Short mmCIF file of C-alpha atoms in Angstrom, two decimals:
data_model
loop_
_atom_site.label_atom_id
_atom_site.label_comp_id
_atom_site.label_asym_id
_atom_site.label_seq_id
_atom_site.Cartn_x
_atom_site.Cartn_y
_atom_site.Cartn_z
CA UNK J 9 -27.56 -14.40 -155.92
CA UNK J 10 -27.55 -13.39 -151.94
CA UNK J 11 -27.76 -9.86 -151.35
CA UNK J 12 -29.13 -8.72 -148.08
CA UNK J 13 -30.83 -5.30 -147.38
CA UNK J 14 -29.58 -3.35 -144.16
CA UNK J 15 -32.45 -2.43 -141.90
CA UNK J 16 -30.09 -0.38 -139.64
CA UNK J 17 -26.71 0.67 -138.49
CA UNK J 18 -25.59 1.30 -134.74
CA UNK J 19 -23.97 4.58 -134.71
CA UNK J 20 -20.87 4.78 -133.97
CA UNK J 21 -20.38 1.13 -134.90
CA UNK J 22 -17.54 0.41 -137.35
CA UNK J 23 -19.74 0.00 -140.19
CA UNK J 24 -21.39 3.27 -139.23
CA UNK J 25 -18.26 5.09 -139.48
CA UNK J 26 -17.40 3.40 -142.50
CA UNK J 27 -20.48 5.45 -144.30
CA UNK J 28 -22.88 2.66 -144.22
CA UNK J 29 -26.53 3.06 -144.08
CA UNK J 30 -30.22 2.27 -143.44
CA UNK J 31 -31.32 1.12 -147.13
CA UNK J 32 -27.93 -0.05 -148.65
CA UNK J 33 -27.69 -3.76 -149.96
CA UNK J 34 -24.93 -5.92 -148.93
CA UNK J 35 -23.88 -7.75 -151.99
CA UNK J 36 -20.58 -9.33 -150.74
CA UNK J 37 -18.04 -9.59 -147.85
CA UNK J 38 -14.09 -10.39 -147.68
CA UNK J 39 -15.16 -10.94 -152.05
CA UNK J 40 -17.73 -14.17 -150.89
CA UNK J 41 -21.47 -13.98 -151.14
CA UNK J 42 -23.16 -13.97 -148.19
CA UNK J 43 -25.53 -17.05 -147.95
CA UNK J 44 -26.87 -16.33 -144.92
CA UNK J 45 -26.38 -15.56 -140.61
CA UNK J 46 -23.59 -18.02 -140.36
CA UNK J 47 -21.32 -17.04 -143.39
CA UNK J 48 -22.23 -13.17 -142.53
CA UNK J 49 -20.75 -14.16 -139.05
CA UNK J 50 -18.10 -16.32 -139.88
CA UNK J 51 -16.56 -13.86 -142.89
CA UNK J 52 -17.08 -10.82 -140.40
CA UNK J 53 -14.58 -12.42 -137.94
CA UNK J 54 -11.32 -10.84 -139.44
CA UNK J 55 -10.24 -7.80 -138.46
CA UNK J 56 -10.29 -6.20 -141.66
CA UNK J 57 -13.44 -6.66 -143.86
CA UNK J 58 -14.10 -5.53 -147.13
CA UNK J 59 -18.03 -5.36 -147.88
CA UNK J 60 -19.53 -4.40 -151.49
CA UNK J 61 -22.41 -2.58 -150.75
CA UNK J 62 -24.95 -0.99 -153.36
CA UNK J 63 -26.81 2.31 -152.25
CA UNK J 64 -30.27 2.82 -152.67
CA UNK J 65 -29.80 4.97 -156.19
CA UNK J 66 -27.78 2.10 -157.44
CA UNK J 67 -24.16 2.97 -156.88
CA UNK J 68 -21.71 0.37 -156.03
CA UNK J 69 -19.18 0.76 -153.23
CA UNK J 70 -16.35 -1.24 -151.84
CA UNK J 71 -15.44 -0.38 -148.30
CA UNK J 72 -12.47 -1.34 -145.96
CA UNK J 73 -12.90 -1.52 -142.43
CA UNK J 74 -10.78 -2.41 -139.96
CA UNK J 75 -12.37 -3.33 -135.95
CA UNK J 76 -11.36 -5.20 -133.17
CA UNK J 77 -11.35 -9.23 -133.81
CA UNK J 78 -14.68 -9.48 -131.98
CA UNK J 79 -16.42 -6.69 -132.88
CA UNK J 80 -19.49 -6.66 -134.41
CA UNK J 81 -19.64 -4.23 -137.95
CA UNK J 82 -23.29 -3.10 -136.59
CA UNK J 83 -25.35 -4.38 -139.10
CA UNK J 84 -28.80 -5.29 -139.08
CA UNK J 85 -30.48 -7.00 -141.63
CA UNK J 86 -34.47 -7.72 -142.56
CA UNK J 87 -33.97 -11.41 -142.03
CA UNK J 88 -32.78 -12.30 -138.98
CA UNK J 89 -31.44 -16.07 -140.84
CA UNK J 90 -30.66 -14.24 -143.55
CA UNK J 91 -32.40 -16.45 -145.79
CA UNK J 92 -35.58 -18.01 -146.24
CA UNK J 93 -36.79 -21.17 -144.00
CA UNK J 94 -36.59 -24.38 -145.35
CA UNK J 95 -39.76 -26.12 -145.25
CA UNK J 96 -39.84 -30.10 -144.45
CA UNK J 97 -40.00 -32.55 -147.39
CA UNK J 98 -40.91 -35.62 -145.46
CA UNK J 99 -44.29 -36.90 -144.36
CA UNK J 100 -43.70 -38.40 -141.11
CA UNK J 101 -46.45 -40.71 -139.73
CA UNK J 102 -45.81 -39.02 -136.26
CA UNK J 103 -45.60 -35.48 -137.51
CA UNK J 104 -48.02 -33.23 -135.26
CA UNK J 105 -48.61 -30.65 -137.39
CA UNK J 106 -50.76 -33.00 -139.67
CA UNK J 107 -52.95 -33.43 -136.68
CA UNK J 108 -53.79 -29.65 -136.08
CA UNK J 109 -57.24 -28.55 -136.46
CA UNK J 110 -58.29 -26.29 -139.63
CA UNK J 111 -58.40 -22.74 -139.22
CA UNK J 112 -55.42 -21.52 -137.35
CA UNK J 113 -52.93 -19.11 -137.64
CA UNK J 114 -50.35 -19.95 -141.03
CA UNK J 115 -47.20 -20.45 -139.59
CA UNK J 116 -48.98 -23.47 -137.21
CA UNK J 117 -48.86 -25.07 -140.53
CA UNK J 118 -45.62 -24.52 -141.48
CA UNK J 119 -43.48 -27.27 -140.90
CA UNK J 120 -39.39 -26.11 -140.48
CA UNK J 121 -36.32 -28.94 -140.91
CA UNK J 122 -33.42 -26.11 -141.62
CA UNK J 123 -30.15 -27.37 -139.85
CA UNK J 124 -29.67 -23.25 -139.17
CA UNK J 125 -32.67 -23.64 -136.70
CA UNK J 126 -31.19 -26.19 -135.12
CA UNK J 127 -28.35 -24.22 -133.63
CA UNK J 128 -30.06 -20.88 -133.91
CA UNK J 129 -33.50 -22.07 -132.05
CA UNK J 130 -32.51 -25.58 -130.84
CA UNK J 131 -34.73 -27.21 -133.33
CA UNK J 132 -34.57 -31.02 -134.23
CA UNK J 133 -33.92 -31.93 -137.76
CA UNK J 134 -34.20 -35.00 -139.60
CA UNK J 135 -31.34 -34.25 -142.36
CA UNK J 136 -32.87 -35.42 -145.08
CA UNK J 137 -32.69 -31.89 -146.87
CA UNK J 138 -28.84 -31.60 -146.61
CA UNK J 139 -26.67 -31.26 -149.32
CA UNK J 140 -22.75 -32.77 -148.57
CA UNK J 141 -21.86 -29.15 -148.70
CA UNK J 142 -24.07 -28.25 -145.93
CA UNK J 143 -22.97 -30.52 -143.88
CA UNK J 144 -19.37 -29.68 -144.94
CA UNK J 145 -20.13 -25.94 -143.61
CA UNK J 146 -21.33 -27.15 -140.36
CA UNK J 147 -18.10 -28.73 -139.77
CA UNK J 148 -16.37 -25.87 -140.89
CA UNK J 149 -17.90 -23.58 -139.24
CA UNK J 150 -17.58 -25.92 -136.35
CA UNK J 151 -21.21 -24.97 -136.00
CA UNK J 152 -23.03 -26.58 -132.49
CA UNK J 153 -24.43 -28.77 -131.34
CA UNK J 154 -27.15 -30.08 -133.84
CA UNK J 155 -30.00 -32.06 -132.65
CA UNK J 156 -31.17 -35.00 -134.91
CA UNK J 157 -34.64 -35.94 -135.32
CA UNK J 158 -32.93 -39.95 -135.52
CA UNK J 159 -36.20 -41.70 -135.25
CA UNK J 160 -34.68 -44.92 -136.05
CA UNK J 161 -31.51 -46.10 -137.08
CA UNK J 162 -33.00 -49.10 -139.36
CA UNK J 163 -32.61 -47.35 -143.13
CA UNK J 164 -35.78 -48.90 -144.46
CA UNK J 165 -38.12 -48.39 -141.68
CA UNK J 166 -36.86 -44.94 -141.46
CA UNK J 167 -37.93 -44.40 -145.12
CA UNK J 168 -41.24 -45.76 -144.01
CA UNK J 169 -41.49 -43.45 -141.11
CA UNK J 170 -40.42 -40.47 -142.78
CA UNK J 171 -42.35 -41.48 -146.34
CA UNK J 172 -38.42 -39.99 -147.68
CA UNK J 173 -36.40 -42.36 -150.01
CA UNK J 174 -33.43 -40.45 -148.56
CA UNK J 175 -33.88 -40.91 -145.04
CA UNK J 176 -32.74 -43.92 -144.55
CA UNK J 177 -28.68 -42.70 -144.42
CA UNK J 178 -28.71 -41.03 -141.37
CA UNK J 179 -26.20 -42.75 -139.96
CA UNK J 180 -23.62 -41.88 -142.95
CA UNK J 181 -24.35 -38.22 -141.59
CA UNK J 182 -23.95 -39.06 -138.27
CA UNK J 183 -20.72 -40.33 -139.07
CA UNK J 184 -18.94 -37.60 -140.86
CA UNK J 185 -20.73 -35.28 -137.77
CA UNK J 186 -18.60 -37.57 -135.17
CA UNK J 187 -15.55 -37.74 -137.07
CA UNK J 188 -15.14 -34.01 -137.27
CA UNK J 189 -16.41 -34.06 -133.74
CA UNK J 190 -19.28 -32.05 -133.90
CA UNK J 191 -21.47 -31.84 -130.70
CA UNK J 192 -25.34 -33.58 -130.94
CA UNK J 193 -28.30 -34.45 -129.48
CA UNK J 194 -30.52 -36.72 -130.58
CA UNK J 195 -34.56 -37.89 -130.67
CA UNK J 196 -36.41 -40.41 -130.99
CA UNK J 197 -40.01 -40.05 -131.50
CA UNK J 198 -41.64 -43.28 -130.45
CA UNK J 199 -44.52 -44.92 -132.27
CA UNK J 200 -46.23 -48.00 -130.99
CA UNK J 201 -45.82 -50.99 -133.17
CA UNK J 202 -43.13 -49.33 -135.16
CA UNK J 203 -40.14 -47.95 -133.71
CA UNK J 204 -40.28 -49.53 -130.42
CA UNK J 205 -39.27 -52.68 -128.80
CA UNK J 206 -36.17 -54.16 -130.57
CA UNK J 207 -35.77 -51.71 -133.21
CA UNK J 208 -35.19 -48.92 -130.16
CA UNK J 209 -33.16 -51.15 -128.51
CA UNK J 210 -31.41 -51.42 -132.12
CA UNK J 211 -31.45 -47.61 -132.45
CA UNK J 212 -30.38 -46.67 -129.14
CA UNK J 213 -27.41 -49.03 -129.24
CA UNK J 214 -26.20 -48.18 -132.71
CA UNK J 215 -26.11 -44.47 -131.35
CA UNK J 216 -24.64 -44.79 -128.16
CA UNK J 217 -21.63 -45.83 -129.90
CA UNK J 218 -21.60 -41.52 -131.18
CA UNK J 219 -21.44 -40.91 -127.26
CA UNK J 220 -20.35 -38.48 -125.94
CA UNK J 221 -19.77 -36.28 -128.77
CA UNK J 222 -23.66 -37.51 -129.25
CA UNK J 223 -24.02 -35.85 -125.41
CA UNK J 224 -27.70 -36.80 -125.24
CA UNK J 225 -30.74 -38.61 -126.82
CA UNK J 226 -34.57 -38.38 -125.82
CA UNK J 227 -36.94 -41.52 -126.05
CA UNK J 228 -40.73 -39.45 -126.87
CA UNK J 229 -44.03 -40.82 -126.94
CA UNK J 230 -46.41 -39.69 -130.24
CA UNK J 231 -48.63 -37.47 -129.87
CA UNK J 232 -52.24 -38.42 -131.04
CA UNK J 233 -54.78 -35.18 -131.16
CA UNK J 234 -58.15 -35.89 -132.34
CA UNK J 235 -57.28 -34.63 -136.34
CA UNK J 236 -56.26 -37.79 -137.23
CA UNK J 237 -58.57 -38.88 -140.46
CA UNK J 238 -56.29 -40.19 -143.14
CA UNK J 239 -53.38 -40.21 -141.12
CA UNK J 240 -51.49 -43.95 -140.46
CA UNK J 241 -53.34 -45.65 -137.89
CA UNK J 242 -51.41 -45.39 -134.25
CA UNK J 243 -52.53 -46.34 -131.02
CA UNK J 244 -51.37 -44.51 -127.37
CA UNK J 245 -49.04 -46.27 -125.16
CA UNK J 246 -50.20 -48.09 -122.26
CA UNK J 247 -48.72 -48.17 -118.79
CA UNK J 248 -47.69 -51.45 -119.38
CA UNK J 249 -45.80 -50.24 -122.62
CA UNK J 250 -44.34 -47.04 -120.44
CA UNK J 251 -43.11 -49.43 -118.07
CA UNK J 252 -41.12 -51.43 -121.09
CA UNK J 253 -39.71 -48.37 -122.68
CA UNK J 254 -38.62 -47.35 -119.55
CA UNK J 255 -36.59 -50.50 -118.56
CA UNK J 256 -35.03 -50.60 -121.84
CA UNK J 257 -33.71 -47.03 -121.47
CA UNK J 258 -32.79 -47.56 -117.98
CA UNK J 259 -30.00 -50.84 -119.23
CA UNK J 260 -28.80 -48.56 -122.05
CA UNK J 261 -28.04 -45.96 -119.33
CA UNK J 262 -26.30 -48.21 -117.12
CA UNK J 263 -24.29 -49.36 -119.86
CA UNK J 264 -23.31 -45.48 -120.95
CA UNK J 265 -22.56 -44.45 -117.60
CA UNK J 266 -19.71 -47.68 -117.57
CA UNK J 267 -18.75 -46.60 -121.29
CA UNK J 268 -18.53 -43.13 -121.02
CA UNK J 269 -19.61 -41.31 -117.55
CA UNK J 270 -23.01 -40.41 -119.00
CA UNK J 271 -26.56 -41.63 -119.15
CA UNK J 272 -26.88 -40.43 -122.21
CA UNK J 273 -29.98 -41.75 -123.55
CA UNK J 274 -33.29 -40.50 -121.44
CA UNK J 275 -37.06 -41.02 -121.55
CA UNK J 276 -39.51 -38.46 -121.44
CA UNK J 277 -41.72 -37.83 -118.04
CA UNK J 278 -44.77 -38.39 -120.49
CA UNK J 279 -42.85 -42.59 -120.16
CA UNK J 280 -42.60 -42.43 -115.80
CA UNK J 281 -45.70 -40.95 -115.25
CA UNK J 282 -48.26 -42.83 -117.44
CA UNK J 283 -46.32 -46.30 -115.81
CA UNK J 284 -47.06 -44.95 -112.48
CA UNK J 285 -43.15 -44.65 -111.50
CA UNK J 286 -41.59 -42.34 -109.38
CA UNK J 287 -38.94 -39.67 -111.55
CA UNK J 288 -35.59 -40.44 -111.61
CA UNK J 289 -32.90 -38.08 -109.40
CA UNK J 290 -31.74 -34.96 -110.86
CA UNK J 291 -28.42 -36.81 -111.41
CA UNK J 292 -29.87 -39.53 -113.88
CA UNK J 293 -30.56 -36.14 -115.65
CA UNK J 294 -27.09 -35.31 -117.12
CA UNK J 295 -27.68 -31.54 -116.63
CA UNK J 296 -31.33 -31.51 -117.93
CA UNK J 297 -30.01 -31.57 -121.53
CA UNK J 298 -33.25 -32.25 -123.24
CA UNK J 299 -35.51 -30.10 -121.05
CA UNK J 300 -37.19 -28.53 -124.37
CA UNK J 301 -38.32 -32.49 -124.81
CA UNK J 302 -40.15 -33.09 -122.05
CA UNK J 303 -37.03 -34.57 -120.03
CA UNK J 304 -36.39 -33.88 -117.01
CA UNK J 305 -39.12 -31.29 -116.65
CA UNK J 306 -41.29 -32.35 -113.52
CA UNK J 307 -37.59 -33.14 -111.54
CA UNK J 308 -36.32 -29.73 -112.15
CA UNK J 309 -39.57 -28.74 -110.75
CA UNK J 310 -39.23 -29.76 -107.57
CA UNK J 311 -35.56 -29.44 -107.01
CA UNK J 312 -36.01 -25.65 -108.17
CA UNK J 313 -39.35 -24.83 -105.70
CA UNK J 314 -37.59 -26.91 -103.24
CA UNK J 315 -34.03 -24.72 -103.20
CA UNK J 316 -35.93 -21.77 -103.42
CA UNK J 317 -37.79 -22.77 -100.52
CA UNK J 318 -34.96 -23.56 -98.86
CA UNK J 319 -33.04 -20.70 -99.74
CA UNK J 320 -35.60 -18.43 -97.61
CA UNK J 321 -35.86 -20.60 -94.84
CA UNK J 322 -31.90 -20.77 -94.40
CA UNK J 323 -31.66 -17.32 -94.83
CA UNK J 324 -33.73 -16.31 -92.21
CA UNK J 325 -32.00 -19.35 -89.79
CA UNK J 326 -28.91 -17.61 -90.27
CA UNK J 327 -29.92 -13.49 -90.21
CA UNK J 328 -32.78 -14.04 -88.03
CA UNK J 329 -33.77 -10.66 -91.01
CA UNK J 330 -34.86 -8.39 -88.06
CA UNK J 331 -31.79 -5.61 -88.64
CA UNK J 332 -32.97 -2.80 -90.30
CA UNK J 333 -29.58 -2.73 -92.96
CA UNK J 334 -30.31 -5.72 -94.68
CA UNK J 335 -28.61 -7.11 -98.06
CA UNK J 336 -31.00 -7.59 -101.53
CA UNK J 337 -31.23 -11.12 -100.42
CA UNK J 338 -32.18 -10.18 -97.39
CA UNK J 339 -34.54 -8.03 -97.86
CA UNK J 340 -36.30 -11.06 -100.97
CA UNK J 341 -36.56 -13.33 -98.39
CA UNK J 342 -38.22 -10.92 -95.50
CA UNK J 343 -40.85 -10.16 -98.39
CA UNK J 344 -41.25 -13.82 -98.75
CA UNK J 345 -41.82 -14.89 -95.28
CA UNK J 346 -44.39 -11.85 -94.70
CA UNK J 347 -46.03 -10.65 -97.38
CA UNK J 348 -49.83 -10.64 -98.35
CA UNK J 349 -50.76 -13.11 -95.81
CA UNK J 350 -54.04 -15.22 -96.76
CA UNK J 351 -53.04 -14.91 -100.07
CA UNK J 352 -54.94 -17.31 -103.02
CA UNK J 353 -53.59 -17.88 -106.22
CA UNK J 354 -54.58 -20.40 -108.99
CA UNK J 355 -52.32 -22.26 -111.70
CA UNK J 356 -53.18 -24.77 -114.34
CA UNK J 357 -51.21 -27.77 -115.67
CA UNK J 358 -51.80 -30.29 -118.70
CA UNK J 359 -53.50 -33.88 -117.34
CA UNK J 360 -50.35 -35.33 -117.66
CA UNK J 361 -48.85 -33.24 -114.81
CA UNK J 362 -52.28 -33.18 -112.65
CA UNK J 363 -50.29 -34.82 -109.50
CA UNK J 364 -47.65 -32.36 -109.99
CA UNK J 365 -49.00 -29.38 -107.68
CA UNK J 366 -49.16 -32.08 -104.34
CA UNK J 367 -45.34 -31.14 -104.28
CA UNK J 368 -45.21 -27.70 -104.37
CA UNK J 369 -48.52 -27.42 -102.17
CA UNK J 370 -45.92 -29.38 -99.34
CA UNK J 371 -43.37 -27.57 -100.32
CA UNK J 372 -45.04 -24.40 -100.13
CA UNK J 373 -46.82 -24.78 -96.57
CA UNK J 374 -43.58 -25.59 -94.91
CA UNK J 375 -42.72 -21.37 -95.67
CA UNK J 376 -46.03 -19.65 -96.10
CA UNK J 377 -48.99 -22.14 -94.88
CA UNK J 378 -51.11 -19.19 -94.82
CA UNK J 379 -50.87 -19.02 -98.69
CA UNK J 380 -52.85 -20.97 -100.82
CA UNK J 381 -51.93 -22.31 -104.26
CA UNK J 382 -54.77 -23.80 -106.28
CA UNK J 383 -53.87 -25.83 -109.21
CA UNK J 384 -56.56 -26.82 -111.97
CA UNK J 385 -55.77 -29.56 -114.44
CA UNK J 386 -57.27 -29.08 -118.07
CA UNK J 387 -58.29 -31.35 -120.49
CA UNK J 388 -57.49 -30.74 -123.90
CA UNK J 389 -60.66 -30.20 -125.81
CA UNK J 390 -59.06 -28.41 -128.36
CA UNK J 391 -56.19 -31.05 -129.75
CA UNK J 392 -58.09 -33.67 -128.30
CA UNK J 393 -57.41 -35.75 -124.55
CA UNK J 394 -54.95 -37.81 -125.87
CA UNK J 395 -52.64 -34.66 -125.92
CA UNK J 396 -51.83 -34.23 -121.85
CA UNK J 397 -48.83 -31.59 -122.10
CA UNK J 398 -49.41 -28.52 -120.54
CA UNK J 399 -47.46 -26.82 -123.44
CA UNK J 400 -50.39 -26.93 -125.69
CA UNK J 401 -53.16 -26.15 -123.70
CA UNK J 402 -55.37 -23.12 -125.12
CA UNK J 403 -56.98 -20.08 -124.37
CA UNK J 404 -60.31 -21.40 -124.90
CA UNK J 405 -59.85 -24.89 -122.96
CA UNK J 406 -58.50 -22.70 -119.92
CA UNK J 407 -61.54 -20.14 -119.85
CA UNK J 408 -64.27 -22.82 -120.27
CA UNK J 409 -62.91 -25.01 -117.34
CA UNK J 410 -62.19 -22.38 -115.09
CA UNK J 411 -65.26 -20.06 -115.52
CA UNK J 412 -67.08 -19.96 -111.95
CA UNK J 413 -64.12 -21.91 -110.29
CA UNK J 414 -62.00 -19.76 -107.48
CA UNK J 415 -59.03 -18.43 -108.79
CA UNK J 416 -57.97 -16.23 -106.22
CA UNK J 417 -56.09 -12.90 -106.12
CA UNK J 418 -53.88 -13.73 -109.51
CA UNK J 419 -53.82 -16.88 -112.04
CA UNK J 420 -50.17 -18.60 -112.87
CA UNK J 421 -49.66 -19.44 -116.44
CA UNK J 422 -46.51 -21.51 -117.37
CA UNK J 423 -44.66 -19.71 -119.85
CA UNK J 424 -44.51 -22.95 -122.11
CA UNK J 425 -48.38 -22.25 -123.09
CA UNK J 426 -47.89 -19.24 -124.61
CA UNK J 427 -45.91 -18.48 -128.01
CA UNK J 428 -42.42 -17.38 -127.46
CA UNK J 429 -42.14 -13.78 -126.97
CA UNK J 430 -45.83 -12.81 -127.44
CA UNK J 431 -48.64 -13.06 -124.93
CA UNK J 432 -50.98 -15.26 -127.36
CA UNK J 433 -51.98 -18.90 -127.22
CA UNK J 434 -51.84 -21.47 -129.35
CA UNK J 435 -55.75 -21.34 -130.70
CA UNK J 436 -54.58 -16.87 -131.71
CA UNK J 437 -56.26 -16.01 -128.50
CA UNK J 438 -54.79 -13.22 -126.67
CA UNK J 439 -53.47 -13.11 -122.89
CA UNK J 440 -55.99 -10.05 -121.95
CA UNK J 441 -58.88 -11.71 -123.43
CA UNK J 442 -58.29 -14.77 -121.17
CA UNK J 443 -58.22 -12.31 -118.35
CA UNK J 444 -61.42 -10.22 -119.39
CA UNK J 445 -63.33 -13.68 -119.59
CA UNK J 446 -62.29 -14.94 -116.47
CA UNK J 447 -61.88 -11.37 -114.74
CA UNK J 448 -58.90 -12.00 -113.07
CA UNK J 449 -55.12 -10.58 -113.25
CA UNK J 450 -52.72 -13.16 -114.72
CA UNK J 451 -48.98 -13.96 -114.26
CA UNK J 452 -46.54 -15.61 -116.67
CA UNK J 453 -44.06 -17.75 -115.04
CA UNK J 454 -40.72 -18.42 -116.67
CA UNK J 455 -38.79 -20.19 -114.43
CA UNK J 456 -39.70 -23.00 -112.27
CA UNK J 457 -38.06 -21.88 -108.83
CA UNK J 458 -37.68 -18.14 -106.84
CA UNK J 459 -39.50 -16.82 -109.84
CA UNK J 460 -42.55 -19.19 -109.24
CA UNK J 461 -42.29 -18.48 -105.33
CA UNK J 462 -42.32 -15.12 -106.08
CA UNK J 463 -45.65 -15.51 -108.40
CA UNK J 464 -47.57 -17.58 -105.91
CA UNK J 465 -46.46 -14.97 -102.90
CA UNK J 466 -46.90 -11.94 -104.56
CA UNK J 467 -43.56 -9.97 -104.61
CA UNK J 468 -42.43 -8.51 -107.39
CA UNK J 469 -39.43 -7.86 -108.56
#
């Protein structure tokens, strides 16, 4: 039975008026249960909603309230989902969270495949948990998109892969997804000697026939940390292998493009930068779709630096910025021409994107050549150096390798290296103990352009 408690009530919200409060129990709504977010959502649509509620001494109410078609009753409940997580039931020979170290923090073990993630969080799911009825809902609901943890499209090796006797109908849900036209995304995690080769070429072409109400699908490289004992034995790719991958996914996108005016299926930068190949244009991109994967991320790098660069530059072309009434943009870009000259600042990246600061070092000494950017590549001592990504780089890793080095007035930290919404790294340690060890002020970037010209300048918002 679903019953959700109600952590709060916006005054002066309709359900606040009604007489609902802090502590009461919703126990139905428009006479359904309440499963969780998306049939609290969907069922609170109508303009008049009846909700049985229970009060904290036990009394049972049934309340009618009637609210604009897209207001919200006001509710807030202890769960955010509503409902529990669903933990994963396969055993994936790829899956990374086999390969962490002992000793961290619980919910680095926990391993997620809920389809409500996927459109909540963007998560990737592999399916193989769903009930018809779920699935059913999703259409329904007309719930999207909902990324696909594919894999492979052969049944039985996707059995293997997943160690799930169920995985191998993915397609089947795939099918009823596109026929009720359902937006995806899909990924393939790529494992030497297994999924590669002709079985991706197999894969990508069976999905590509989903396109585009399959909009997108990454091509990933495994990642191999040192925590590997017992685990199926898999070897890295080699730039030789990079260089294969790569020229299959390249004929599959000129073959979408004719088909359907997309790309649609894209590789990694992990793929173009360990075969020693330039990126491909921001075009190729389709929108940066699967930016979250790894696609597309060390393009939208440069094209964001470089129109932010730009964007000064041609703003002080054409306002000369010497009047004394000058507009907010103005006034961003005067700051940015002239402030804290000499300036030093340091950054670190993952080995993987080591070359990446050359850019925006050129980029940056075309506007301010009197500031200096440093950037400091880390190996990955703590996952092991097989793992290149700057999104799991630690605490630890960064302190030892840049103790004694010159990090100038302020040190740049990606956002991607710290967990989402808190200022702590992956190994628990905290953003102000990096900064006591290495005695210097840190700055978290979010966004790749103005923001990280901003950071590297000094002007704050």
């Amino acid at each position: 039975m679903h019953e959700h408690k109600i952590v709060s009530v916006i005054e002066g919200s309709p359900a606040y008026e009604a007489g609902i409060r802090e502590g009461d129990v919703l126990v139905s709504l428009n006479g359904m249960p309440v499963e969780d977010v998306f049939d609290y959502h969907y069922l609170a649509e109508e303009i008049s909603v009846t909700l049985e509620v229970r009060t904290p001494g036990g009394e049972q109410r049934t309340i009618l309230i009637e609210k604009g078609e897209d207001e919200d009753l006001g509710l807030t409940f202890a769960e955010s989902l509503m409902d529990d997580y669903r933990s994963c039931r396969n055993k994936c020979v790829f899956c990374f969270i086999d390969q962490n170290p002992p000793g961290m923090r619980d919910t680095i073990y926990f391993k997620d495949d809920d389809s409500r993630l996927s459109f909540l969080q963007g998560n990737y799911i592999t399916m193989t948990n769903m009930k018809e009825s779920e699935i059913d809902r999703i259409i329904r609901y007309k719930l999207a998109p909902i990324n696909i943890s594919v894999h492979t499209t052969n049944p039985e090796l996707r059995v293997q892969m997943l160690h799930n006797r169920f995985a191998g109908n993915i397609l089947e849900h795939i099918d009823k997804l596109y026929a009720a036209e359902i937006p995806m995304n899909g990924q393939v995690v790529l494992c030497k000697g297994l999924n590669d080769g002709d079985e991706l070429r197999r894969t990508i072409s069976d999905l590509m026939k989903y396109a585009p109400v399959m909009s997108s699908l990454s091509i990933v490289p495994v990642g191999l940390s040192k925590y590997r004992d017992g685990l199926c034995q898999l070897d890295p790719f080699t730039p030789e292998d990079a260089g294969e991958v790569i020229d299959i996914i390249e004929g599959f996108q000129k073959q979408a493009m004719e088909k359907c005016g997309i790309h649609f299926v894209h590789a990694s930068d992990e793929w173009y930068i360990t075969a020693g190949r330039e990126m491909p244009e921001e075009e190729r991109y389709d929108g940066y779709q699967q930016i979250e994967n790894g696609v597309g991320m060390t393009r939208l790098l440069y094209e964001e630096f470089r129109a932010a660069v730009r964007e000064v530059m041609d703003t002080k072309e054409i306002h000369g910025l010497k009047r004394l009434r000058m507009s907010k943009e103005e006034r961003q870009a005067a700051q940015l021409l002239k402030k804290n000259p000499g300036r030093k600042v340091s950054t670190v990246t993952g080995m993987l994107a080591r070359n990446q600061g050359k850019v925006i070092q050129a980029e940056l000494a075309k506007l301010r050549p009197d500031v200096e950017l440093m950037v400091y590549p880390i190996v990955n001592d703590f996952f092991g150096h097989n793992i290149t990504v700057t999104g799991l780089l630690t605490g630890q890793d960064i302190v030892a390798q840049l103790k004694g080095k010159e990090l100038g007035d302020a040190l740049l930290l990606p956002q991607c290296c710290l967990k989402a919404d808190e200022d702590i790294f992956l190994d628990d340690m905290h953003l102000s103990e990096l900064e006591n060890a290495l005695q210097v002020k840190t700055v978290i970037v979010k966004s790749y352009g103005m923001d990280f010209l901003k950071a590297i300048i000094g002007v704050e918002e």
